[in-house]
mmCIF file of C-alpha atoms and ligand atoms in Angstrom:
data_model
loop_
_atom_site.group_PDB
_atom_site.id
_atom_site.type_symbol
_atom_site.label_atom_id
_atom_site.label_comp_id
_atom_site.label_asym_id
_atom_site.label_seq_id
_atom_site.Cartn_x
_atom_site.Cartn_y
_atom_site.Cartn_z
ATOM 1 C CA MET A 163 -9.684 -53.797 51.358
ATOM 2 C CA ASN A 164 -9.180 -56.782 48.758
ATOM 3 C CA THR A 165 -9.768 -60.088 50.725
ATOM 4 C CA THR A 166 -12.683 -61.854 49.187
ATOM 5 C CA ALA A 167 -15.086 -61.367 52.240
ATOM 6 C CA ALA A 168 -14.115 -57.500 52.185
ATOM 7 C CA LEU A 169 -15.216 -57.190 48.763
ATOM 8 C CA ILE A 170 -18.372 -59.160 49.380
ATOM 9 C CA GLU A 171 -19.026 -57.057 52.350
ATOM 10 C CA THR A 172 -18.652 -54.053 50.112
ATOM 11 C CA GLU A 173 -21.015 -55.233 47.527
ATOM 12 C CA TYR A 174 -23.407 -55.624 50.511
ATOM 13 C CA ARG A 175 -23.142 -52.218 52.056
ATOM 14 C CA LEU A 176 -22.851 -50.087 48.787
ATOM 15 C CA GLY A 177 -24.746 -52.298 46.150
ATOM 16 C CA ALA A 178 -28.767 -52.484 45.547
ATOM 17 C CA HIS A 179 -29.731 -55.551 46.604
ATOM 18 C CA ASN A 180 -31.042 -56.901 43.693
ATOM 19 C CA TYR A 181 -29.046 -60.037 43.205
ATOM 20 C CA LYS A 182 -28.529 -62.995 45.409
ATOM 21 C CA PRO A 183 -24.825 -63.950 44.186
ATOM 22 C CA ILE A 184 -23.169 -67.200 45.738
ATOM 23 C CA ASP A 185 -20.421 -66.030 47.324
ATOM 24 C CA VAL A 186 -17.529 -66.848 44.875
ATOM 25 C CA VAL A 187 -15.673 -63.660 43.734
ATOM 26 C CA LEU A 188 -14.146 -64.120 40.326
ATOM 27 C CA ALA A 189 -10.989 -62.780 39.131
ATOM 28 C CA ARG A 190 -10.456 -64.066 35.885
ATOM 29 C CA GLY A 191 -11.681 -66.701 33.054
ATOM 30 C CA GLU A 192 -9.926 -68.618 30.362
ATOM 31 C CA GLY A 193 -12.578 -70.618 28.027
ATOM 32 C CA VAL A 194 -14.753 -72.723 30.558
ATOM 33 C CA HIS A 195 -13.092 -71.871 33.553
ATOM 34 C CA VAL A 196 -12.951 -69.104 35.947
ATOM 35 C CA TRP A 197 -10.660 -68.424 39.012
ATOM 36 C CA ASP A 198 -11.818 -66.572 42.133
ATOM 37 C CA THR A 199 -9.806 -64.090 44.299
ATOM 38 C CA ASP A 200 -8.057 -67.125 46.279
ATOM 39 C CA GLY A 201 -6.707 -68.671 42.881
ATOM 40 C CA LYS A 202 -9.375 -71.912 43.094
ATOM 41 C CA ARG A 203 -10.471 -72.902 39.277
ATOM 42 C CA TYR A 204 -14.312 -73.624 38.518
ATOM 43 C CA LEU A 205 -15.937 -74.891 35.747
ATOM 44 C CA ASP A 206 -18.391 -72.381 34.498
ATOM 45 C CA CYS A 207 -21.591 -74.233 34.216
ATOM 46 C CA LEU A 208 -23.483 -70.836 33.761
ATOM 47 C CA SER A 209 -21.787 -68.889 30.946
ATOM 48 C CA ALA A 210 -23.326 -65.657 31.835
ATOM 49 C CA TYR A 211 -26.711 -66.857 31.426
ATOM 50 C CA SER A 212 -25.357 -68.044 27.802
ATOM 51 C CA ALA A 213 -23.995 -64.720 26.652
ATOM 52 C CA VAL A 214 -20.108 -66.730 27.069
ATOM 53 C CA ASN A 215 -20.875 -69.463 24.425
ATOM 54 C CA GLN A 216 -17.072 -68.828 22.617
ATOM 55 C CA GLY A 217 -15.611 -69.251 26.388
ATOM 56 C CA HIS A 218 -14.131 -66.815 28.371
ATOM 57 C CA CYS A 219 -11.552 -63.861 26.956
ATOM 58 C CA HIS A 220 -11.549 -66.026 23.517
ATOM 59 C CA PRO A 221 -8.558 -64.507 22.355
ATOM 60 C CA LYS A 222 -9.475 -64.087 18.510
ATOM 61 C CA ILE A 223 -12.677 -62.176 20.023
ATOM 62 C CA LEU A 224 -10.297 -60.012 22.255
ATOM 63 C CA ALA A 225 -7.885 -59.086 19.530
ATOM 64 C CA ALA A 226 -10.781 -57.677 17.304
ATOM 65 C CA MET A 227 -12.021 -55.570 20.455
ATOM 66 C CA ILE A 228 -8.753 -54.309 21.304
ATOM 67 C CA GLU A 229 -8.156 -53.600 17.481
ATOM 68 C CA GLN A 230 -11.484 -51.923 17.237
ATOM 69 C CA ALA A 231 -10.898 -50.059 20.292
ATOM 70 C CA GLY A 232 -7.822 -48.365 19.026
ATOM 71 C CA LYS A 233 -9.585 -47.204 16.060
ATOM 72 C CA LEU A 234 -12.990 -45.817 16.471
ATOM 73 C CA THR A 235 -15.533 -47.072 19.636
ATOM 74 C CA LEU A 236 -18.833 -44.957 19.095
ATOM 75 C CA THR A 237 -19.877 -42.444 16.278
ATOM 76 C CA SER A 238 -23.894 -42.663 17.042
ATOM 77 C CA ARG A 239 -26.297 -43.605 14.212
ATOM 78 C CA ALA A 240 -26.203 -39.835 13.287
ATOM 79 C CA PHE A 241 -22.978 -40.665 11.169
ATOM 80 C CA ARG A 242 -22.027 -44.219 9.505
ATOM 81 C CA ASN A 243 -19.243 -46.490 10.753
ATOM 82 C CA ASP A 244 -17.284 -48.848 8.483
ATOM 83 C CA GLN A 245 -18.243 -51.927 10.729
ATOM 84 C CA LEU A 246 -22.073 -52.100 10.856
ATOM 85 C CA ALA A 247 -22.755 -53.063 7.279
ATOM 86 C CA HIS A 248 -19.942 -56.047 7.425
ATOM 87 C CA LEU A 249 -22.249 -57.231 10.595
ATOM 88 C CA TYR A 250 -25.290 -56.839 8.727
ATOM 89 C CA GLU A 251 -24.047 -58.782 5.702
ATOM 90 C CA GLU A 252 -22.546 -61.692 7.943
ATOM 91 C CA LEU A 253 -25.574 -62.089 9.940
ATOM 92 C CA ALA A 254 -28.053 -61.890 7.012
ATOM 93 C CA ALA A 255 -25.925 -64.667 5.177
ATOM 94 C CA LEU A 256 -25.918 -66.755 8.750
ATOM 95 C CA THR A 257 -29.157 -66.452 9.343
ATOM 96 C CA GLY A 258 -31.177 -66.131 6.161
ATOM 97 C CA SER A 259 -32.714 -62.476 7.590
ATOM 98 C CA HIS A 260 -33.911 -59.478 5.518
ATOM 99 C CA LYS A 261 -33.951 -56.757 7.907
ATOM 100 C CA ILE A 262 -31.686 -56.098 11.149
ATOM 101 C CA LEU A 263 -31.834 -53.273 14.015
ATOM 102 C CA PRO A 264 -28.534 -53.853 16.288
ATOM 103 C CA MET A 265 -29.028 -52.910 19.931
ATOM 104 C CA ASN A 266 -27.374 -53.315 22.906
ATOM 105 C CA SER A 267 -29.201 -55.352 25.806
ATOM 106 C CA GLY A 268 -31.351 -58.359 24.960
ATOM 107 C CA ALA A 269 -34.293 -56.356 26.826
ATOM 108 C CA GLU A 270 -33.680 -53.529 24.429
ATOM 109 C CA ALA A 271 -34.481 -55.891 21.499
ATOM 110 C CA VAL A 272 -37.828 -57.079 22.551
ATOM 111 C CA GLU A 273 -38.744 -53.990 23.243
ATOM 112 C CA THR A 274 -37.690 -52.682 19.584
ATOM 113 C CA ALA A 275 -39.980 -55.823 18.267
ATOM 114 C CA VAL A 276 -42.745 -54.945 20.564
ATOM 115 C CA LYS A 277 -42.987 -51.293 18.982
ATOM 116 C CA ALA A 278 -42.044 -52.697 15.494
ATOM 117 C CA VAL A 279 -44.742 -55.233 15.583
ATOM 118 C CA ARG A 280 -47.484 -52.618 16.609
ATOM 119 C CA LYS A 281 -47.167 -50.384 14.121
ATOM 120 C CA TRP A 282 -46.940 -52.992 11.665
ATOM 121 C CA GLY A 283 -50.213 -54.118 13.084
ATOM 122 C CA TYR A 284 -51.894 -50.978 12.399
ATOM 123 C CA GLU A 285 -49.742 -50.058 9.396
ATOM 124 C CA VAL A 286 -49.942 -53.376 7.104
ATOM 125 C CA LYS A 287 -52.456 -55.414 9.082
ATOM 126 C CA GLY A 288 -55.218 -52.554 9.598
ATOM 127 C CA VAL A 289 -55.750 -53.431 13.070
ATOM 128 C CA PRO A 290 -57.462 -49.688 14.964
ATOM 129 C CA GLU A 291 -55.260 -47.566 17.031
ATOM 130 C CA ASP A 292 -54.467 -48.853 20.187
ATOM 131 C CA LYS A 293 -55.900 -51.761 19.850
ATOM 132 C CA ALA A 294 -52.871 -53.923 18.852
ATOM 133 C CA GLU A 295 -52.638 -57.156 20.865
ATOM 134 C CA ILE A 296 -49.597 -59.456 21.555
ATOM 135 C CA ILE A 297 -49.951 -62.943 22.710
ATOM 136 C CA VAL A 298 -46.971 -64.424 25.440
ATOM 137 C CA CYS A 299 -46.328 -67.257 27.223
ATOM 138 C CA THR A 300 -46.968 -68.024 31.045
ATOM 139 C CA ASN A 301 -43.793 -68.426 33.170
ATOM 140 C CA ASN A 302 -42.054 -66.221 30.246
ATOM 141 C CA PHE A 303 -38.701 -64.181 30.644
ATOM 142 C CA HIS A 304 -38.031 -61.739 28.345
ATOM 143 C CA GLY A 305 -35.908 -59.377 30.581
ATOM 144 C CA ARG A 306 -36.127 -56.721 32.960
ATOM 145 C CA THR A 307 -37.778 -52.891 31.867
ATOM 146 C CA MET A 308 -41.472 -51.875 32.362
ATOM 147 C CA GLY A 309 -42.545 -52.890 29.218
ATOM 148 C CA ILE A 310 -41.429 -56.477 29.731
ATOM 149 C CA VAL A 311 -42.241 -57.510 33.408
ATOM 150 C CA GLY A 312 -45.848 -55.978 32.443
ATOM 151 C CA PHE A 313 -46.129 -59.031 30.364
ATOM 152 C CA SER A 314 -44.258 -61.437 32.873
ATOM 153 C CA THR A 315 -46.282 -64.251 34.940
ATOM 154 C CA ASP A 316 -43.503 -63.946 37.551
ATOM 155 C CA PRO A 317 -44.547 -62.450 40.892
ATOM 156 C CA ASP A 318 -41.074 -61.488 42.174
ATOM 157 C CA ALA A 319 -40.460 -59.730 38.355
ATOM 158 C CA ARG A 320 -43.866 -57.960 38.850
ATOM 159 C CA GLN A 321 -45.507 -56.904 42.193
ATOM 160 C CA GLY A 322 -44.925 -53.492 43.096
ATOM 161 C CA PHE A 323 -44.173 -52.081 39.812
ATOM 162 C CA GLY A 324 -47.610 -51.121 38.074
ATOM 163 C CA PRO A 325 -48.919 -49.764 36.638
ATOM 164 C CA PHE A 326 -48.124 -51.682 33.142
ATOM 165 C CA ALA A 327 -48.863 -51.314 29.803
ATOM 166 C CA PRO A 328 -51.447 -53.144 28.044
ATOM 167 C CA GLY A 329 -51.914 -54.898 24.980
ATOM 168 C CA PHE A 330 -50.789 -58.401 25.935
ATOM 169 C CA ARG A 331 -52.728 -61.462 26.408
ATOM 170 C CA THR A 332 -50.710 -64.462 27.927
ATOM 171 C CA VAL A 333 -51.175 -67.941 27.004
ATOM 172 C CA LEU A 334 -49.985 -71.760 28.633
ATOM 173 C CA PHE A 335 -46.094 -72.268 27.357
ATOM 174 C CA GLY A 336 -46.868 -75.213 24.999
ATOM 175 C CA ASP A 337 -50.326 -75.623 24.802
ATOM 176 C CA LEU A 338 -51.521 -74.986 21.225
ATOM 177 C CA ASP A 339 -55.595 -74.729 22.197
ATOM 178 C CA SER A 340 -54.735 -72.029 24.346
ATOM 179 C CA PHE A 341 -52.519 -70.248 21.969
ATOM 180 C CA ARG A 342 -55.650 -70.866 19.486
ATOM 181 C CA ASP A 343 -58.155 -69.332 21.732
ATOM 182 C CA ALA A 344 -56.478 -65.864 22.603
ATOM 183 C CA ILE A 345 -56.308 -64.912 18.809
ATOM 184 C CA THR A 346 -58.274 -61.968 17.884
ATOM 185 C CA GLU A 347 -57.992 -60.103 14.805
ATOM 186 C CA ASN A 348 -56.224 -57.438 16.604
ATOM 187 C CA THR A 349 -53.379 -59.973 17.758
ATOM 188 C CA VAL A 350 -50.041 -58.608 15.959
ATOM 189 C CA ALA A 351 -47.822 -61.067 16.715
ATOM 190 C CA PHE A 352 -46.631 -64.237 19.409
ATOM 191 C CA LEU A 353 -43.675 -63.672 21.340
ATOM 192 C CA ILE A 354 -42.234 -66.704 22.797
ATOM 193 C CA GLU A 355 -38.417 -68.353 23.633
ATOM 194 C CA PRO A 356 -38.261 -72.083 21.969
ATOM 195 C CA ILE A 357 -37.135 -73.395 25.225
ATOM 196 C CA GLN A 358 -37.876 -71.334 28.579
ATOM 197 C CA GLY A 359 -34.715 -70.684 29.613
ATOM 198 C CA GLU A 360 -35.117 -69.065 33.214
ATOM 199 C CA ALA A 361 -38.436 -71.031 33.665
ATOM 200 C CA GLY A 362 -36.272 -73.997 34.082
ATOM 201 C CA VAL A 363 -35.144 -74.968 30.351
ATOM 202 C CA MET A 364 -38.673 -76.258 29.831
ATOM 203 C CA ILE A 365 -38.885 -77.637 26.116
ATOM 204 C CA PRO A 366 -42.735 -77.470 24.596
ATOM 205 C CA PRO A 367 -44.300 -80.517 23.064
ATOM 206 C CA SER A 368 -42.879 -81.759 19.815
ATOM 207 C CA GLY A 369 -45.301 -80.539 17.278
ATOM 208 C CA TYR A 370 -46.184 -77.873 19.151
ATOM 209 C CA PHE A 371 -43.994 -74.916 17.113
ATOM 210 C CA THR A 372 -45.352 -76.412 13.786
ATOM 211 C CA GLY A 373 -49.157 -75.685 15.203
ATOM 212 C CA VAL A 374 -48.049 -72.431 16.458
ATOM 213 C CA ARG A 375 -46.171 -71.586 12.747
ATOM 214 C CA GLU A 376 -49.225 -72.834 11.483
ATOM 215 C CA LEU A 377 -51.518 -70.605 13.042
ATOM 216 C CA CYS A 378 -49.464 -67.693 12.828
ATOM 217 C CA THR A 379 -49.643 -67.827 8.924
ATOM 218 C CA GLN A 380 -53.209 -68.489 8.646
ATOM 219 C CA HIS A 381 -54.399 -65.410 10.956
ATOM 220 C CA GLY A 382 -51.385 -63.259 9.720
ATOM 221 C CA ILE A 383 -49.675 -63.018 13.163
ATOM 222 C CA THR A 384 -45.962 -61.808 13.775
ATOM 223 C CA LEU A 385 -44.045 -65.027 15.107
ATOM 224 C CA ILE A 386 -41.497 -63.802 17.543
ATOM 225 C CA LEU A 387 -39.012 -65.564 18.843
ATOM 226 C CA ASP A 388 -36.824 -64.702 21.455
ATOM 227 C CA GLU A 389 -33.663 -66.627 20.783
ATOM 228 C CA ILE A 390 -31.535 -63.916 23.469
ATOM 229 C CA GLN A 391 -30.386 -67.546 25.330
ATOM 230 C CA THR A 392 -31.320 -70.297 23.344
ATOM 231 C CA GLY A 393 -29.405 -68.745 19.737
ATOM 232 C CA LEU A 394 -26.192 -69.004 18.678
ATOM 233 C CA GLY A 395 -25.483 -72.502 19.172
ATOM 234 C CA ARG A 396 -26.676 -73.391 22.951
ATOM 235 C CA THR A 397 -28.984 -76.049 21.642
ATOM 236 C CA GLY A 398 -26.580 -77.558 19.315
ATOM 237 C CA ARG A 399 -27.721 -75.682 16.698
ATOM 238 C CA LEU A 400 -27.581 -71.947 15.208
ATOM 239 C CA LEU A 401 -30.853 -71.521 16.333
ATOM 240 C CA ALA A 402 -33.403 -73.523 18.536
ATOM 241 C CA GLU A 403 -36.080 -72.832 15.676
ATOM 242 C CA GLU A 404 -33.753 -75.319 13.832
ATOM 243 C CA HIS A 405 -35.251 -78.116 16.126
ATOM 244 C CA GLU A 406 -38.867 -77.536 15.536
ATOM 245 C CA GLY A 407 -38.430 -77.175 11.709
ATOM 246 C CA ILE A 408 -39.947 -73.738 11.426
ATOM 247 C CA GLU A 409 -38.756 -69.936 10.908
ATOM 248 C CA ALA A 410 -40.037 -67.078 12.666
ATOM 249 C CA ASP A 411 -40.586 -64.040 11.042
ATOM 250 C CA MET A 412 -38.157 -62.113 13.882
ATOM 251 C CA THR A 413 -35.861 -63.449 15.906
ATOM 252 C CA LEU A 414 -34.174 -61.975 18.695
ATOM 253 C CA ILE A 415 -30.165 -62.453 19.956
ATOM 254 C CA GLY A 416 -28.128 -61.193 22.109
ATOM 255 C CA LYS A 417 -25.857 -62.416 25.120
ATOM 256 C CA ALA A 418 -23.325 -64.556 22.982
ATOM 257 C CA LEU A 419 -23.503 -62.215 20.183
ATOM 258 C CA SER A 420 -20.527 -60.720 21.478
ATOM 259 C CA GLY A 421 -18.982 -63.669 23.521
ATOM 260 C CA GLY A 422 -19.485 -61.986 26.807
ATOM 261 C CA PHE A 423 -17.551 -58.521 25.807
ATOM 262 C CA TYR A 424 -19.686 -56.384 25.177
ATOM 263 C CA PRO A 425 -23.805 -55.866 25.209
ATOM 264 C CA VAL A 426 -24.825 -56.434 21.347
ATOM 265 C CA SER A 427 -28.199 -57.951 20.739
ATOM 266 C CA ALA A 428 -30.109 -57.332 17.623
ATOM 267 C CA VAL A 429 -33.729 -57.957 16.227
ATOM 268 C CA LEU A 430 -33.678 -60.220 12.498
ATOM 269 C CA SER A 431 -36.930 -60.064 10.784
ATOM 270 C CA ASN A 432 -37.880 -61.546 7.939
ATOM 271 C CA SER A 433 -40.934 -59.856 7.062
ATOM 272 C CA GLU A 434 -41.598 -56.270 6.391
ATOM 273 C CA VAL A 435 -41.916 -55.683 10.283
ATOM 274 C CA LEU A 436 -38.655 -53.655 10.666
ATOM 275 C CA GLY A 437 -40.179 -51.677 7.359
ATOM 276 C CA VAL A 438 -42.474 -50.140 9.538
ATOM 277 C CA LEU A 439 -39.867 -48.424 11.482
ATOM 278 C CA LYS A 440 -38.794 -44.601 9.787
ATOM 279 C CA PRO A 441 -36.061 -42.381 11.019
ATOM 280 C CA GLY A 442 -36.230 -41.070 14.548
ATOM 281 C CA GLN A 443 -39.038 -43.605 15.510
ATOM 282 C CA HIS A 444 -36.619 -45.873 16.950
ATOM 283 C CA GLY A 445 -32.919 -45.952 18.407
ATOM 284 C CA SER A 446 -30.163 -46.073 20.405
ATOM 285 C CA THR A 447 -26.721 -44.102 21.222
ATOM 286 C CA PHE A 448 -24.878 -47.446 21.764
ATOM 287 C CA GLY A 449 -27.008 -49.721 18.959
ATOM 288 C CA GLY A 450 -24.907 -50.493 16.190
ATOM 289 C CA ASN A 451 -21.446 -48.809 17.237
ATOM 290 C CA PRO A 452 -18.464 -49.704 15.688
ATOM 291 C CA LEU A 453 -17.060 -51.473 18.768
ATOM 292 C CA ALA A 454 -19.778 -53.889 18.976
ATOM 293 C CA CYS A 455 -19.769 -54.531 15.417
ATOM 294 C CA ALA A 456 -16.507 -55.515 15.723
ATOM 295 C CA ILE A 457 -16.864 -57.786 18.720
ATOM 296 C CA ALA A 458 -19.838 -59.512 17.544
ATOM 297 C CA ARG A 459 -18.592 -59.897 13.808
ATOM 298 C CA ALA A 460 -15.634 -61.956 15.865
ATOM 299 C CA ALA A 461 -17.704 -63.732 18.347
ATOM 300 C CA LEU A 462 -20.367 -64.940 15.091
ATOM 301 C CA LYS A 463 -16.919 -65.797 13.728
ATOM 302 C CA ALA A 464 -15.740 -67.933 16.489
ATOM 303 C CA LEU A 465 -19.011 -70.015 16.801
ATOM 304 C CA THR A 466 -19.131 -70.919 13.270
ATOM 305 C CA GLU A 467 -15.481 -71.649 12.227
ATOM 306 C CA GLU A 468 -14.450 -72.995 15.479
ATOM 307 C CA GLY A 469 -16.875 -75.890 15.479
ATOM 308 C CA MET A 470 -18.730 -74.646 18.384
ATOM 309 C CA ILE A 471 -21.954 -75.305 17.456
ATOM 310 C CA GLU A 472 -21.370 -79.024 16.120
ATOM 311 C CA ASN A 473 -19.235 -79.341 19.881
ATOM 312 C CA SER A 474 -22.549 -78.328 21.601
ATOM 313 C CA ALA A 475 -24.604 -81.233 20.219
ATOM 314 C CA THR A 476 -22.002 -84.044 20.312
ATOM 315 C CA MET A 477 -20.826 -82.624 24.282
ATOM 316 C CA GLY A 478 -24.404 -81.642 25.295
ATOM 317 C CA ASP A 479 -25.502 -85.212 24.297
ATOM 318 C CA ARG A 480 -22.712 -86.429 26.581
ATOM 319 C CA PHE A 481 -23.835 -84.299 29.219
ATOM 320 C CA GLN A 482 -27.169 -85.213 29.497
ATOM 321 C CA THR A 483 -26.512 -88.977 29.179
ATOM 322 C CA GLY A 484 -23.860 -89.062 32.085
ATOM 323 C CA LEU A 485 -26.373 -86.747 34.081
ATOM 324 C CA LYS A 486 -29.201 -89.587 33.379
ATOM 325 C CA ASP A 487 -26.919 -92.351 34.393
ATOM 326 C CA ILE A 488 -26.788 -90.574 37.878
ATOM 327 C CA ARG A 489 -28.600 -92.987 40.079
ATOM 328 C CA SER A 490 -29.812 -90.496 42.869
ATOM 329 C CA ASN A 491 -33.648 -90.700 44.916
ATOM 330 C CA ILE A 492 -33.360 -86.903 44.707
ATOM 331 C CA ILE A 493 -33.414 -86.191 40.970
ATOM 332 C CA LYS A 494 -36.664 -85.838 39.744
ATOM 333 C CA GLU A 495 -35.603 -85.374 35.636
ATOM 334 C CA VAL A 496 -33.022 -84.587 33.584
ATOM 335 C CA ARG A 497 -33.348 -82.568 30.246
ATOM 336 C CA GLY A 498 -32.173 -80.206 27.748
ATOM 337 C CA ARG A 499 -30.996 -79.749 24.143
ATOM 338 C CA GLY A 500 -27.381 -79.306 23.136
ATOM 339 C CA LEU A 501 -25.348 -77.686 25.929
ATOM 340 C CA MET A 502 -28.498 -76.228 27.530
ATOM 341 C CA LEU A 503 -29.503 -78.721 30.159
ATOM 342 C CA ALA A 504 -31.476 -78.987 33.922
ATOM 343 C CA VAL A 505 -31.495 -81.184 36.594
ATOM 344 C CA GLU A 506 -34.722 -81.100 38.311
ATOM 345 C CA LEU A 507 -34.910 -82.423 41.827
ATOM 346 C CA VAL A 508 -37.644 -84.087 43.850
ATOM 347 C CA PRO A 509 -39.448 -81.199 46.402
ATOM 348 C CA GLU A 510 -38.396 -83.392 49.229
ATOM 349 C CA ALA A 511 -34.669 -82.540 48.243
ATOM 350 C CA GLY A 512 -34.920 -79.006 49.832
ATOM 351 C CA GLY A 513 -34.293 -76.535 47.321
ATOM 352 C CA ALA A 514 -31.461 -76.569 44.750
ATOM 353 C CA ARG A 515 -29.548 -73.654 45.981
ATOM 354 C CA LYS A 516 -27.963 -75.810 48.562
ATOM 355 C CA TYR A 517 -26.442 -78.225 45.860
ATOM 356 C CA CYS A 518 -25.396 -75.555 43.929
ATOM 357 C CA GLU A 519 -23.305 -74.564 47.091
ATOM 358 C CA ALA A 520 -21.935 -77.986 47.388
ATOM 359 C CA LEU A 521 -21.150 -78.126 43.194
ATOM 360 C CA LYS A 522 -18.890 -74.948 43.925
ATOM 361 C CA GLU A 523 -17.171 -76.421 46.843
ATOM 362 C CA ARG A 524 -16.066 -79.356 44.346
ATOM 363 C CA GLY A 525 -15.116 -76.708 41.467
ATOM 364 C CA ILE A 526 -18.446 -76.424 39.585
ATOM 365 C CA LEU A 527 -20.385 -72.905 39.251
ATOM 366 C CA ALA A 528 -24.174 -73.611 38.569
ATOM 367 C CA LYS A 529 -27.062 -71.835 38.813
ATOM 368 C CA ASP A 530 -30.062 -72.843 40.765
ATOM 369 C CA THR A 531 -33.769 -71.900 39.080
ATOM 370 C CA HIS A 532 -37.302 -71.565 40.213
ATOM 371 C CA GLY A 533 -36.226 -73.484 43.408
ATOM 372 C CA ASP A 534 -35.638 -77.070 42.625
ATOM 373 C CA THR A 535 -33.710 -76.862 39.210
ATOM 374 C CA ILE A 536 -30.191 -76.653 38.542
ATOM 375 C CA ARG A 537 -29.094 -75.390 35.060
ATOM 376 C CA ILE A 538 -26.111 -76.379 33.376
ATOM 377 C CA ALA A 539 -25.017 -74.467 30.913
ATOM 378 C CA PRO A 540 -21.075 -74.385 30.013
ATOM 379 C CA PRO A 541 -19.361 -72.505 27.720
ATOM 380 C CA LEU A 542 -19.698 -74.671 24.041
ATOM 381 C CA VAL A 543 -15.990 -75.177 23.729
ATOM 382 C CA ILE A 544 -16.028 -77.900 26.875
ATOM 383 C CA THR A 545 -14.457 -81.099 25.880
ATOM 384 C CA ALA A 546 -15.235 -84.699 26.487
ATOM 385 C CA ASP A 547 -12.731 -85.009 29.447
ATOM 386 C CA GLN A 548 -14.331 -81.611 30.885
ATOM 387 C CA VAL A 549 -18.103 -82.869 30.412
ATOM 388 C CA ASP A 550 -17.041 -86.160 32.136
ATOM 389 C CA TRP A 551 -15.501 -84.336 34.947
ATOM 390 C CA GLY A 552 -18.428 -82.604 35.202
ATOM 391 C CA VAL A 553 -20.493 -85.636 35.599
ATOM 392 C CA GLY A 554 -18.428 -87.210 38.251
ATOM 393 C CA GLN A 555 -18.803 -84.045 40.548
ATOM 394 C CA PHE A 556 -22.660 -83.870 40.016
ATOM 395 C CA SER A 557 -22.789 -87.697 40.441
ATOM 396 C CA ASP A 558 -21.000 -86.987 43.878
ATOM 397 C CA VAL A 559 -23.215 -84.056 44.949
ATOM 398 C CA LEU A 560 -26.665 -85.608 44.128
ATOM 399 C CA THR A 561 -25.418 -88.730 45.755
ATOM 400 C CA ALA A 562 -24.546 -88.211 48.776
ATOM 401 C CA ALA A 563 -27.617 -86.578 49.605
HETATM 402 C C1 LIG B 65 -31.083 -62.549 28.970
HETATM 403 C C2 LIG B 65 -32.648 -63.065 28.182
HETATM 404 C C3 LIG B 65 -33.306 -61.516 27.819
HETATM 405 C C4 LIG B 65 -33.124 -60.412 28.588
HETATM 406 O O1 LIG B 65 -31.553 -59.791 27.955
HETATM 407 P P1 LIG B 65 -30.824 -58.269 28.781
HETATM 408 O O2 LIG B 65 -29.177 -58.794 27.684
HETATM 409 O O3 LIG B 65 -30.496 -59.322 30.081
HETATM 410 O O4 LIG B 65 -31.470 -57.563 28.686
HETATM 411 C C5 LIG B 65 -34.548 -61.510 27.367
HETATM 412 N N1 LIG B 65 -35.004 -63.079 27.173
HETATM 413 C C6 LIG B 65 -34.618 -63.856 26.911
HETATM 414 C C7 LIG B 65 -35.130 -65.774 26.694
HETATM 415 C C8 LIG B 65 -33.303 -64.059 28.159
HETATM 416 O O5 LIG B 65 -32.846 -65.334 28.422
#
């Protein structure tokens, strides 16, 4: 019962089929590499959707996890622990945030922001009860909970799961007029990804976010940036908002906040929004637990002290240039920022999945998204040689077609 095929068969038989993974069964990881059950090595070009920015099994995060796990793992927030204050301090120093609320998954951070911003709308902005509106974008991805899928525009995410919570308006991503037209006196927040990851690494036109920031300030709208995927070095900066020269009122981080060891997310707030939450109005048994905090502290330290953000910028440019130099009539566009990259294929290529399967055979794990796009997001510790080798594999697969 331990051959690869048997493991896949058991998963299929006993597990819900809410994923369709590429058939590789991974057993070990180190840095940018993972190994399957047969010992074959792959360059990980997904990094668990950017949760493993620091590289697989980063030794210092591992050591912090083991040390804390032997001391104290969970107290609940009914009592205090000696790690949370340090995480607050270090996150605040790094991001300039004034208030922080720790949760576990990314979706929980999004739900937390939605709750807080609605309450802020009623208590501070003076919106009539139950009238708060939050503006979101077409092709958004903010997670999988009921509240969140209700304002998704992806039929797969929504279909069959209603009825959904009201209070959301959808505008075109990257279109300032669309956003302006949707604003009412009851608008409490604009929730948006700086770069849409799941939608296929979609970067809005330059100047868009400057306009968004101005409109939000002008109309007293809380700008919530979902940096769960773009944040923590992925785009070559600590936060993707830095590329736009703006500051969000609330920033959501998760994924790489733990370097992939543990679910840790956080709502960072620059305004009075989180201040409206009083004892008993929000919480999570595991949120802010000492194990999570110790892991997150080590993960942030690795990211900043080991030059990973700068490496993301330089290796991202190298990877993108290499991909752009590939001459292939099935490539429609190469785009990205830092190590958040995508190759979009022409429709005639017949979908990105089969190229991901071919890349797997050559030792690269990458994920197709939205049909025609291959997403490329290796751990931020990738070296120039590894980038060049990766580009070579992409070149071979995309020119063989
Ligand atoms: C992954 C992701 C989420 C959801 O995070 P989970 O930990 O899977 O709940 C939310 N927003 C963005 C932009 C993401 O990429």
